[in-house]
């Protein structure tokens, strides 16, 4: 064993001799400057050195040379195998650089109907995508990195819509939730409906959500009722916290359960990049007339505002809660968006009534230049904010009306 150690010892011994702490050097092991002292080595180093530095073998350990020859053979084979793989890898890196045609893969392109309405630029990209069957192959093989893959998938499937609805128990809650749920069911996926209740999740809402057939999250806002002015504000904040914590990706839209929404509104929203806005139709019950609140646009550029209420003239942005949507990553990726404020983005319960929307929006955009009037929305009304509450009506347990039998069929 001593001779083996001597044979295999140069690197450590030399570093020791030089007083340096360099365990390995590319110098030839045949250099005679190494002392023949006994030093111990790890089995791996012994093996590697033994395989490659045969010169130091003596007759005594001739028997070992067979094993070593075999090992050498195996390692040469292994090296050859690795080299054989090299061109394969370089093709993949070419794929990443977009030079797709150089590769020899031929994966069949299965044409898919992309029915989400897209801009002319996007349609051109779809054509490009069809040409590049390799891109599809690259996705299937997992060759594209995560970001590239996400870009492609985003644009084929359409951006996710994250619809936030605060709700509470009242006589017509079932009607409102069912109506909104059924609209959302008709919107092309992906749509995530976040329904938030105060204090506890009601059985009725949970059951309705279970049977609706859409993706949802049923959240509960735990907030001491005594210091709450507007419960809806805290419920929306519970949803914002959830989106931020779980980094949900999509376009956030506050859809109160009692408003009226058209399908095209949800499709149009998908075009938003940072913050999109549109005018909402409202019914001023006191004046018995319909009014508009929201942006006046020139193309997608916001150039002014519709507003009718004098008490709200001092607002910075004249947008209704149902008249805007924004990219969820603004909540959890502030650096990407150069946000005007640094803290968490939340609705404020302390502001004057009617100022909730503007104080919220001021945390997301600096001015109108960072807003987009959505393509279909600036000259059309696509949703309505009506005030048709029946606050006095009692909430029927389980949404069942058991004592509703007013006419009894007389028995013969
Ligand atoms: N909301 C709620 N709890 C309440 C009051 C309201 O969850 O105590 C919800 C309500 O279901 C709706 C939103 O908050 O989705 C706005 O409420 P409301 O329609 O009463 O407000 P308005 O339309 O008058 O602004
Ligand atoms: Mn309402």
Tab-separated table of C-alpha atoms and ligand atoms in Angstrom:
chain	number	residue	atom	x	y	z
A	1	UNK	CA	0.000	0.000	0.000
A	2	UNK	CA	2.878	2.293	0.764
A	3	UNK	CA	4.105	2.213	-2.825
A	4	UNK	CA	0.652	3.063	-4.095
A	5	UNK	CA	0.458	6.011	-1.792
A	6	UNK	CA	3.855	7.140	-2.985
A	7	UNK	CA	2.774	6.754	-6.589
A	8	UNK	CA	-0.365	8.732	-6.073
A	9	UNK	CA	0.859	11.414	-3.788
A	10	UNK	CA	2.421	14.228	-5.854
A	11	UNK	CA	-0.177	17.022	-5.660
A	12	UNK	CA	-0.663	17.124	-1.964
A	13	UNK	CA	2.956	16.566	-1.148
A	14	UNK	CA	4.065	19.268	-3.500
A	15	UNK	CA	1.669	21.820	-2.155
A	16	UNK	CA	2.888	20.920	1.279
A	17	UNK	CA	6.458	21.351	0.150
A	18	UNK	CA	5.822	24.677	-1.512
A	19	UNK	CA	4.036	25.896	1.518
A	20	UNK	CA	1.197	26.834	-0.768
A	21	UNK	CA	-2.314	25.626	-0.334
A	22	UNK	CA	-2.997	24.744	-3.958
A	23	UNK	CA	-4.134	21.152	-4.105
A	24	UNK	CA	-3.927	20.756	-7.864
A	25	UNK	CA	-1.667	21.955	-10.626
A	26	UNK	CA	-1.586	21.052	-14.349
A	27	UNK	CA	2.151	20.260	-14.116
A	28	UNK	CA	3.237	16.778	-15.150
A	29	UNK	CA	3.241	14.216	-12.386
A	30	UNK	CA	6.527	12.798	-13.703
A	31	UNK	CA	8.482	15.738	-12.346
A	32	UNK	CA	11.044	14.380	-9.915
A	33	UNK	CA	10.744	17.109	-7.333
A	34	UNK	CA	8.193	15.265	-5.192
A	35	UNK	CA	9.293	13.663	-2.012
A	36	UNK	CA	8.436	10.021	-1.516
A	37	UNK	CA	6.859	10.476	1.918
A	38	UNK	CA	3.741	8.682	2.998
A	39	UNK	CA	0.584	10.664	2.687
A	40	UNK	CA	-3.004	9.461	2.644
A	41	UNK	CA	-5.531	10.399	-0.064
A	42	UNK	CA	-9.191	10.110	-0.652
A	43	UNK	CA	-10.274	7.004	-2.644
A	44	UNK	CA	-11.488	9.151	-5.541
A	45	UNK	CA	-8.198	10.926	-5.984
A	46	UNK	CA	-6.371	7.620	-5.726
A	47	UNK	CA	-8.542	6.183	-8.468
A	48	UNK	CA	-8.185	9.135	-10.834
A	49	UNK	CA	-4.480	9.441	-10.366
A	50	UNK	CA	-4.049	5.697	-10.655
A	51	UNK	CA	-5.877	5.593	-13.950
A	52	UNK	CA	-4.055	8.425	-15.631
A	53	UNK	CA	-0.584	8.434	-14.162
A	54	UNK	CA	0.656	4.992	-14.863
A	55	UNK	CA	4.319	5.945	-14.975
A	56	UNK	CA	4.560	5.714	-11.246
A	57	UNK	CA	3.608	2.099	-11.141
A	58	UNK	CA	6.149	-0.420	-10.088
A	59	UNK	CA	6.256	-4.127	-10.719
A	60	UNK	CA	4.867	-4.813	-7.290
A	61	UNK	CA	1.505	-3.437	-8.190
A	62	UNK	CA	1.445	-4.900	-11.706
A	63	UNK	CA	-1.671	-6.846	-10.769
A	64	UNK	CA	-3.570	-3.592	-10.298
A	65	UNK	CA	-2.860	-2.459	-13.824
A	66	UNK	CA	-5.548	-4.804	-15.224
A	67	UNK	CA	-8.178	-3.171	-13.130
A	68	UNK	CA	-6.861	0.204	-14.091
A	69	UNK	CA	-6.845	-0.645	-17.771
A	70	UNK	CA	-10.450	-1.628	-17.518
A	71	UNK	CA	-11.236	1.566	-15.697
A	72	UNK	CA	-9.380	3.584	-18.314
A	73	UNK	CA	-11.446	1.894	-21.012
A	74	UNK	CA	-14.620	2.681	-19.179
A	75	UNK	CA	-13.681	6.323	-18.660
A	76	UNK	CA	-12.680	6.750	-22.327
A	77	UNK	CA	-16.020	5.294	-23.326
A	78	UNK	CA	-17.789	7.645	-20.957
A	79	UNK	CA	-15.875	10.667	-22.297
A	80	UNK	CA	-16.711	9.621	-25.866
A	81	UNK	CA	-20.353	9.330	-24.917
A	82	UNK	CA	-20.354	12.836	-23.471
A	83	UNK	CA	-18.654	14.242	-26.572
A	84	UNK	CA	-21.243	12.501	-28.713
A	85	UNK	CA	-23.958	14.397	-26.876
A	86	UNK	CA	-22.345	17.807	-27.437
A	87	UNK	CA	-23.791	18.745	-30.878
A	88	UNK	CA	-27.227	17.770	-29.624
A	89	UNK	CA	-26.971	20.369	-26.879
A	90	UNK	CA	-25.707	23.081	-29.159
A	91	UNK	CA	-28.826	22.653	-31.288
A	92	UNK	CA	-30.889	23.346	-28.218
A	93	UNK	CA	-29.018	26.541	-27.452
A	94	UNK	CA	-29.610	27.610	-31.038
A	95	UNK	CA	-33.295	26.999	-30.476
A	96	UNK	CA	-33.224	29.319	-27.533
A	97	UNK	CA	-31.649	32.023	-29.639
A	98	UNK	CA	-34.539	31.778	-32.028
A	99	UNK	CA	-32.599	30.162	-34.887
A	100	UNK	CA	-35.206	27.457	-35.122
A	101	UNK	CA	-34.668	26.353	-38.686
A	102	UNK	CA	-31.186	24.957	-38.059
A	103	UNK	CA	-32.491	22.058	-36.054
A	104	UNK	CA	-33.412	18.730	-37.555
A	105	UNK	CA	-36.492	18.037	-35.446
A	106	UNK	CA	-39.675	17.623	-37.347
A	107	UNK	CA	-42.661	17.761	-35.064
A	108	UNK	CA	-46.083	17.935	-36.594
A	109	UNK	CA	-47.918	21.245	-36.132
A	110	UNK	CA	-51.474	20.683	-34.988
A	111	UNK	CA	-53.419	23.761	-36.058
A	112	UNK	CA	-55.449	25.186	-33.210
A	113	UNK	CA	-58.246	27.681	-33.536
A	114	UNK	CA	-57.210	30.743	-31.568
A	115	UNK	CA	-60.535	32.384	-31.025
A	116	UNK	CA	-59.523	35.130	-28.596
A	117	UNK	CA	-59.713	38.432	-30.423
A	118	UNK	CA	-56.206	39.693	-31.100
A	119	UNK	CA	-54.586	42.779	-32.515
A	120	UNK	CA	-53.070	42.707	-36.008
A	121	UNK	CA	-49.589	42.355	-34.480
A	122	UNK	CA	-50.649	39.336	-32.481
A	123	UNK	CA	-52.267	37.718	-35.526
A	124	UNK	CA	-49.004	38.112	-37.403
A	125	UNK	CA	-47.298	36.378	-34.490
A	126	UNK	CA	-49.799	33.513	-34.679
A	127	UNK	CA	-48.871	33.051	-38.348
A	128	UNK	CA	-45.226	33.007	-37.396
A	129	UNK	CA	-46.005	30.461	-34.727
A	130	UNK	CA	-47.748	28.197	-37.236
A	131	UNK	CA	-44.703	28.353	-39.471
A	132	UNK	CA	-42.445	27.384	-36.639
A	133	UNK	CA	-43.452	23.865	-35.828
A	134	UNK	CA	-40.143	23.684	-34.007
A	135	UNK	CA	-41.338	26.178	-31.457
A	136	UNK	CA	-44.206	23.874	-30.578
A	137	UNK	CA	-41.748	21.016	-30.452
A	138	UNK	CA	-39.501	23.065	-28.232
A	139	UNK	CA	-42.352	23.677	-25.809
A	140	UNK	CA	-43.306	20.020	-25.794
A	141	UNK	CA	-39.739	19.011	-25.115
A	142	UNK	CA	-39.405	21.613	-22.382
A	143	UNK	CA	-36.513	23.245	-24.213
A	144	UNK	CA	-37.819	26.808	-23.995
A	145	UNK	CA	-37.171	28.468	-20.691
A	146	UNK	CA	-40.015	29.369	-18.331
A	147	UNK	CA	-40.380	32.999	-19.424
A	148	UNK	CA	-40.471	32.210	-23.151
A	149	UNK	CA	-42.958	29.442	-22.566
A	150	UNK	CA	-45.161	31.753	-20.455
A	151	UNK	CA	-45.139	34.394	-23.198
A	152	UNK	CA	-46.276	31.890	-25.787
A	153	UNK	CA	-48.943	30.344	-23.561
A	154	UNK	CA	-50.220	33.767	-22.421
A	155	UNK	CA	-50.821	34.835	-25.898
A	156	UNK	CA	-52.435	31.652	-27.113
A	157	UNK	CA	-54.773	31.268	-24.119
A	158	UNK	CA	-55.395	34.962	-23.342
A	159	UNK	CA	-54.498	36.643	-20.085
A	160	UNK	CA	-56.097	35.385	-16.907
A	161	UNK	CA	-58.845	37.597	-15.493
A	162	UNK	CA	-58.942	37.818	-11.697
A	163	UNK	CA	-62.443	39.024	-10.846
A	164	UNK	CA	-62.868	40.205	-7.252
A	165	UNK	CA	-66.401	40.363	-5.799
A	166	UNK	CA	-67.216	41.343	-2.240
A	167	UNK	CA	-70.588	39.968	-1.210
A	168	UNK	CA	-72.859	39.779	1.823
A	169	UNK	CA	-76.057	38.041	2.886
A	170	UNK	CA	-79.176	39.793	1.750
A	171	UNK	CA	-82.437	38.852	0.072
A	172	UNK	CA	-81.244	39.153	-3.510
A	173	UNK	CA	-77.679	37.910	-2.988
A	174	UNK	CA	-78.455	34.596	-4.677
A	175	UNK	CA	-79.813	36.397	-7.712
A	176	UNK	CA	-76.809	38.694	-7.949
A	177	UNK	CA	-74.189	35.986	-7.466
A	178	UNK	CA	-75.850	33.611	-9.909
A	179	UNK	CA	-76.202	36.316	-12.523
A	180	UNK	CA	-72.550	37.360	-12.265
A	181	UNK	CA	-71.345	33.750	-12.054
A	182	UNK	CA	-73.217	32.822	-15.199
A	183	UNK	CA	-71.708	35.746	-17.099
A	184	UNK	CA	-68.241	34.707	-15.947
A	185	UNK	CA	-68.929	31.143	-17.040
A	186	UNK	CA	-69.383	32.430	-20.573
A	187	UNK	CA	-66.088	34.342	-20.571
A	188	UNK	CA	-63.269	32.453	-22.245
A	189	UNK	CA	-60.952	30.915	-19.671
A	190	UNK	CA	-58.739	31.513	-17.801
A	191	UNK	CA	-60.976	33.365	-15.354
A	192	UNK	CA	-60.528	33.237	-11.575
A	193	UNK	CA	-63.419	34.517	-9.493
A	194	UNK	CA	-62.406	35.631	-5.986
A	195	UNK	CA	-65.514	35.984	-3.834
A	196	UNK	CA	-64.969	37.557	-0.416
A	197	UNK	CA	-67.327	37.481	2.524
A	198	UNK	CA	-67.043	39.185	5.908
A	199	UNK	CA	-66.299	37.204	9.093
A	200	UNK	CA	-67.255	33.761	7.775
A	201	UNK	CA	-67.927	31.897	4.554
A	202	UNK	CA	-71.640	31.232	4.185
A	203	UNK	CA	-72.834	27.760	3.230
A	204	UNK	CA	-75.101	29.203	0.538
A	205	UNK	CA	-72.319	31.101	-1.238
A	206	UNK	CA	-69.980	28.107	-0.948
A	207	UNK	CA	-72.559	25.823	-2.537
A	208	UNK	CA	-73.351	28.266	-5.316
A	209	UNK	CA	-69.639	28.588	-6.133
A	210	UNK	CA	-69.157	24.826	-6.099
A	211	UNK	CA	-71.918	24.343	-8.636
A	212	UNK	CA	-71.064	27.274	-10.902
A	213	UNK	CA	-68.436	25.411	-12.909
A	214	UNK	CA	-65.824	28.140	-12.908
A	215	UNK	CA	-62.486	28.533	-11.209
A	216	UNK	CA	-62.970	30.360	-7.896
A	217	UNK	CA	-61.558	31.137	-4.478
A	218	UNK	CA	-63.900	31.762	-1.579
A	219	UNK	CA	-62.187	34.058	0.929
A	220	UNK	CA	-63.173	35.470	4.291
A	221	UNK	CA	-62.258	38.908	5.596
A	222	UNK	CA	-61.612	38.862	9.340
A	223	UNK	CA	-61.963	42.416	10.484
A	224	UNK	CA	-63.395	43.852	13.656
A	225	UNK	CA	-66.735	45.282	12.541
A	226	UNK	CA	-66.639	48.205	14.924
A	227	UNK	CA	-63.812	50.036	13.135
A	228	UNK	CA	-65.126	49.371	9.630
A	229	UNK	CA	-66.784	52.152	7.665
A	230	UNK	CA	-67.129	50.389	4.318
A	231	UNK	CA	-67.047	46.611	4.538
A	232	UNK	CA	-66.597	46.158	0.777
A	233	UNK	CA	-63.262	48.021	1.006
A	234	UNK	CA	-61.838	45.525	3.514
A	235	UNK	CA	-63.168	42.565	1.572
A	236	UNK	CA	-61.462	43.804	-1.604
A	237	UNK	CA	-58.274	44.294	0.431
A	238	UNK	CA	-58.462	40.657	1.568
A	239	UNK	CA	-58.479	39.670	-2.110
A	240	UNK	CA	-55.562	42.028	-2.870
A	241	UNK	CA	-53.529	40.496	-0.033
A	242	UNK	CA	-54.282	37.041	-1.394
A	243	UNK	CA	-53.232	37.973	-4.947
A	244	UNK	CA	-50.060	39.590	-3.615
A	245	UNK	CA	-49.115	36.717	-1.289
A	246	UNK	CA	-49.657	34.034	-3.915
A	247	UNK	CA	-48.344	36.182	-6.782
A	248	UNK	CA	-51.411	35.429	-8.876
A	249	UNK	CA	-50.819	36.562	-12.409
A	250	UNK	CA	-53.534	38.233	-14.463
A	251	UNK	CA	-55.725	41.313	-14.722
A	252	UNK	CA	-57.508	42.322	-11.530
A	253	UNK	CA	-61.056	43.620	-11.853
A	254	UNK	CA	-63.364	44.676	-8.992
A	255	UNK	CA	-66.780	43.392	-9.981
A	256	UNK	CA	-69.409	44.143	-7.330
A	257	UNK	CA	-72.014	41.404	-7.245
A	258	UNK	CA	-74.922	43.749	-8.060
A	259	UNK	CA	-73.583	45.431	-11.215
A	260	UNK	CA	-74.408	44.461	-14.789
A	261	UNK	CA	-71.620	43.310	-17.079
A	262	UNK	CA	-71.432	42.470	-20.760
A	263	UNK	CA	-69.283	39.643	-22.088
A	264	UNK	CA	-67.362	41.904	-24.435
A	265	UNK	CA	-66.144	43.924	-21.462
A	266	UNK	CA	-64.228	40.916	-20.140
A	267	UNK	CA	-62.748	40.122	-23.545
A	268	UNK	CA	-61.730	43.720	-24.095
A	269	UNK	CA	-60.012	43.799	-20.693
A	270	UNK	CA	-57.495	41.201	-21.837
A	271	UNK	CA	-55.764	43.829	-23.975
A	272	UNK	CA	-54.674	45.798	-20.910
A	273	UNK	CA	-50.994	45.932	-20.195
A	274	UNK	CA	-50.660	48.078	-17.025
A	275	UNK	CA	-53.899	49.879	-16.189
A	276	UNK	CA	-57.013	50.063	-18.367
A	277	UNK	CA	-60.120	52.167	-17.894
A	278	UNK	CA	-63.500	52.754	-19.558
A	279	UNK	CA	-66.712	54.649	-18.845
A	280	UNK	CA	-69.450	53.041	-16.743
A	281	UNK	CA	-73.163	53.753	-17.092
A	282	UNK	CA	-74.802	54.836	-13.850
A	283	UNK	CA	-78.290	55.599	-12.776
A	284	UNK	CA	-78.611	58.736	-10.684
A	285	UNK	CA	-81.805	57.791	-8.882
A	286	UNK	CA	-82.174	61.172	-7.240
A	287	UNK	CA	-82.073	62.961	-10.597
A	288	UNK	CA	-83.814	60.129	-12.378
A	289	UNK	CA	-81.290	60.134	-15.194
A	290	UNK	CA	-78.491	58.008	-16.533
A	291	UNK	CA	-74.973	59.403	-16.370
A	292	UNK	CA	-71.526	58.357	-17.446
A	293	UNK	CA	-68.415	58.184	-15.320
A	294	UNK	CA	-64.999	57.399	-16.812
A	295	UNK	CA	-62.473	58.395	-19.443
A	296	UNK	CA	-62.818	60.297	-22.686
A	297	UNK	CA	-60.323	58.795	-25.116
A	298	UNK	CA	-58.501	59.502	-28.305
A	299	UNK	CA	-57.785	55.984	-29.481
A	300	UNK	CA	-56.318	54.319	-26.438
A	301	UNK	CA	-55.083	57.610	-24.990
A	302	UNK	CA	-57.037	59.067	-22.067
A	303	UNK	CA	-57.595	62.768	-22.746
A	304	UNK	CA	-60.329	63.701	-20.267
A	305	UNK	CA	-63.108	62.506	-17.959
A	306	UNK	CA	-66.890	62.217	-17.834
A	307	UNK	CA	-68.178	63.300	-14.482
A	308	UNK	CA	-71.474	64.741	-13.384
A	309	UNK	CA	-71.427	64.986	-9.653
A	310	UNK	CA	-70.201	68.319	-8.318
A	311	UNK	CA	-69.212	66.800	-4.961
A	312	UNK	CA	-66.692	64.599	-6.756
A	313	UNK	CA	-65.068	67.272	-8.941
A	314	UNK	CA	-61.960	67.382	-6.743
A	315	UNK	CA	-61.060	63.786	-7.503
A	316	UNK	CA	-57.836	63.242	-9.422
A	317	UNK	CA	-59.277	60.414	-11.541
A	318	UNK	CA	-62.989	60.122	-12.341
A	319	UNK	CA	-63.294	56.370	-12.500
A	320	UNK	CA	-65.944	54.088	-11.024
A	321	UNK	CA	-64.963	50.955	-9.080
A	322	UNK	CA	-66.342	48.941	-12.005
A	323	UNK	CA	-64.527	51.070	-14.602
A	324	UNK	CA	-60.919	49.891	-14.428
A	325	UNK	CA	-58.679	46.812	-14.354
A	326	UNK	CA	-54.956	46.463	-13.792
A	327	UNK	CA	-52.081	44.020	-14.089
A	328	UNK	CA	-51.831	41.982	-10.874
A	329	UNK	CA	-48.033	41.979	-10.966
A	330	UNK	CA	-48.149	45.678	-9.963
A	331	UNK	CA	-49.124	44.348	-6.525
A	332	UNK	CA	-46.189	42.006	-6.115
A	333	UNK	CA	-43.506	43.224	-8.538
A	334	UNK	CA	-43.101	46.975	-7.849
A	335	UNK	CA	-39.672	47.238	-9.526
A	336	UNK	CA	-41.048	46.145	-12.891
A	337	UNK	CA	-43.672	48.886	-12.948
A	338	UNK	CA	-41.942	51.884	-11.287
A	339	UNK	CA	-44.907	52.421	-9.008
A	340	UNK	CA	-45.690	55.875	-7.623
A	341	UNK	CA	-45.871	54.438	-4.059
A	342	UNK	CA	-43.764	51.753	-2.389
A	343	UNK	CA	-46.076	50.209	0.259
A	344	UNK	CA	-48.746	47.588	-0.400
A	345	UNK	CA	-51.526	48.771	-2.702
A	346	UNK	CA	-54.814	48.801	-0.810
A	347	UNK	CA	-58.214	50.468	-0.763
A	348	UNK	CA	-58.608	53.060	1.977
A	349	UNK	CA	-61.506	53.055	4.385
A	350	UNK	CA	-60.608	56.479	5.736
A	351	UNK	CA	-61.354	58.573	2.649
A	352	UNK	CA	-64.503	60.537	1.825
A	353	UNK	CA	-67.239	58.624	0.037
A	354	UNK	CA	-66.652	58.680	-3.704
A	355	UNK	CA	-62.879	59.067	-3.297
A	356	UNK	CA	-62.133	55.362	-2.860
A	357	UNK	CA	-61.452	54.733	-6.519
A	358	UNK	CA	-59.193	57.735	-7.103
A	359	UNK	CA	-57.074	57.169	-3.969
A	360	UNK	CA	-56.632	53.551	-5.004
A	361	UNK	CA	-55.729	54.347	-8.613
A	362	UNK	CA	-53.233	57.006	-7.511
A	363	UNK	CA	-51.191	54.145	-5.986
A	364	UNK	CA	-51.021	52.371	-9.359
A	365	UNK	CA	-50.444	55.138	-11.914
A	366	UNK	CA	-48.866	58.579	-11.801
A	367	UNK	CA	-51.037	60.183	-14.453
A	368	UNK	CA	-53.164	59.534	-17.548
A	369	UNK	CA	-50.105	58.691	-19.651
A	370	UNK	CA	-49.840	55.386	-17.772
A	371	UNK	CA	-53.474	54.526	-18.501
A	372	UNK	CA	-54.997	52.739	-21.463
A	373	UNK	CA	-58.492	53.333	-22.746
A	374	UNK	CA	-59.513	49.772	-23.672
A	375	UNK	CA	-60.122	49.276	-27.418
A	376	UNK	CA	-63.851	48.585	-27.266
A	377	UNK	CA	-64.655	50.474	-24.123
A	378	UNK	CA	-64.031	54.194	-24.484
A	379	UNK	CA	-66.941	54.962	-26.783
A	380	UNK	CA	-69.286	52.254	-25.588
A	381	UNK	CA	-70.987	51.374	-22.368
A	382	UNK	CA	-70.172	47.801	-21.509
A	383	UNK	CA	-71.236	47.729	-17.873
A	384	UNK	CA	-73.673	49.474	-15.574
A	385	UNK	CA	-73.516	50.426	-11.932
A	386	UNK	CA	-77.078	50.540	-10.683
A	387	UNK	CA	-78.392	51.100	-7.185
A	388	UNK	CA	-81.258	48.693	-6.859
A	389	UNK	CA	-80.745	47.427	-3.329
A	390	UNK	CA	-83.559	46.142	-1.176
A	391	UNK	CA	-81.794	46.522	2.166
A	392	UNK	CA	-84.857	45.913	4.319
A	393	UNK	CA	-85.671	42.485	2.938
A	394	UNK	CA	-84.757	39.583	5.227
A	395	UNK	CA	-82.248	37.022	4.046
A	396	UNK	CA	-83.927	33.649	3.544
A	397	UNK	CA	-81.918	30.864	5.180
A	398	UNK	CA	-80.462	28.579	2.559
A	399	UNK	CA	-82.138	30.783	-0.066
A	400	UNK	CA	-85.249	28.719	0.484
A	401	UNK	CA	-88.682	30.270	1.092
A	402	UNK	CA	-90.568	27.550	3.014
A	403	UNK	CA	-93.615	29.619	3.994
A	404	UNK	CA	-94.451	30.653	0.507
A	405	UNK	CA	-97.582	28.580	0.125
A	406	UNK	CA	-100.261	31.242	-0.127
A	407	UNK	CA	-102.806	29.410	-2.256
A	408	UNK	CA	-103.994	26.087	-0.975
A	409	UNK	CA	-105.874	23.913	-3.484
A	410	UNK	CA	-109.253	23.197	-1.889
A	411	UNK	CA	-109.844	19.504	-1.308
A	412	UNK	CA	-112.885	18.014	-3.007
B	1	LIG	N1	-70.786	44.694	0.138
B	1	LIG	C1	-70.433	43.767	1.098
B	1	LIG	N2	-70.753	44.013	2.406
B	1	LIG	C2	-71.459	45.107	2.777
B	1	LIG	C3	-71.820	46.042	1.782
B	1	LIG	C4	-71.464	45.803	0.474
B	1	LIG	O1	-69.840	42.760	0.799
B	1	LIG	O2	-71.746	45.264	3.947
B	1	LIG	C5	-70.454	44.404	-1.256
B	1	LIG	C6	-71.647	44.293	-2.164
B	1	LIG	O3	-72.118	42.961	-2.226
B	1	LIG	C7	-71.105	44.763	-3.483
B	1	LIG	C8	-70.051	45.794	-3.088
B	1	LIG	O4	-69.704	45.507	-1.752
B	1	LIG	O5	-70.486	43.701	-4.178
B	1	LIG	C9	-70.588	47.218	-3.187
B	1	LIG	O6	-71.698	47.367	-2.348
B	1	LIG	P1	-72.986	48.236	-2.759
B	1	LIG	O7	-73.506	47.681	-4.038
B	1	LIG	O8	-73.917	48.273	-1.604
B	1	LIG	O9	-72.295	49.643	-2.959
B	1	LIG	P2	-72.575	50.758	-4.051
B	1	LIG	O10	-72.958	50.087	-5.328
B	1	LIG	O11	-73.664	51.580	-3.506
B	1	LIG	O12	-71.290	51.475	-4.156
B	2	LIG	MN1	-73.749	48.378	-5.945
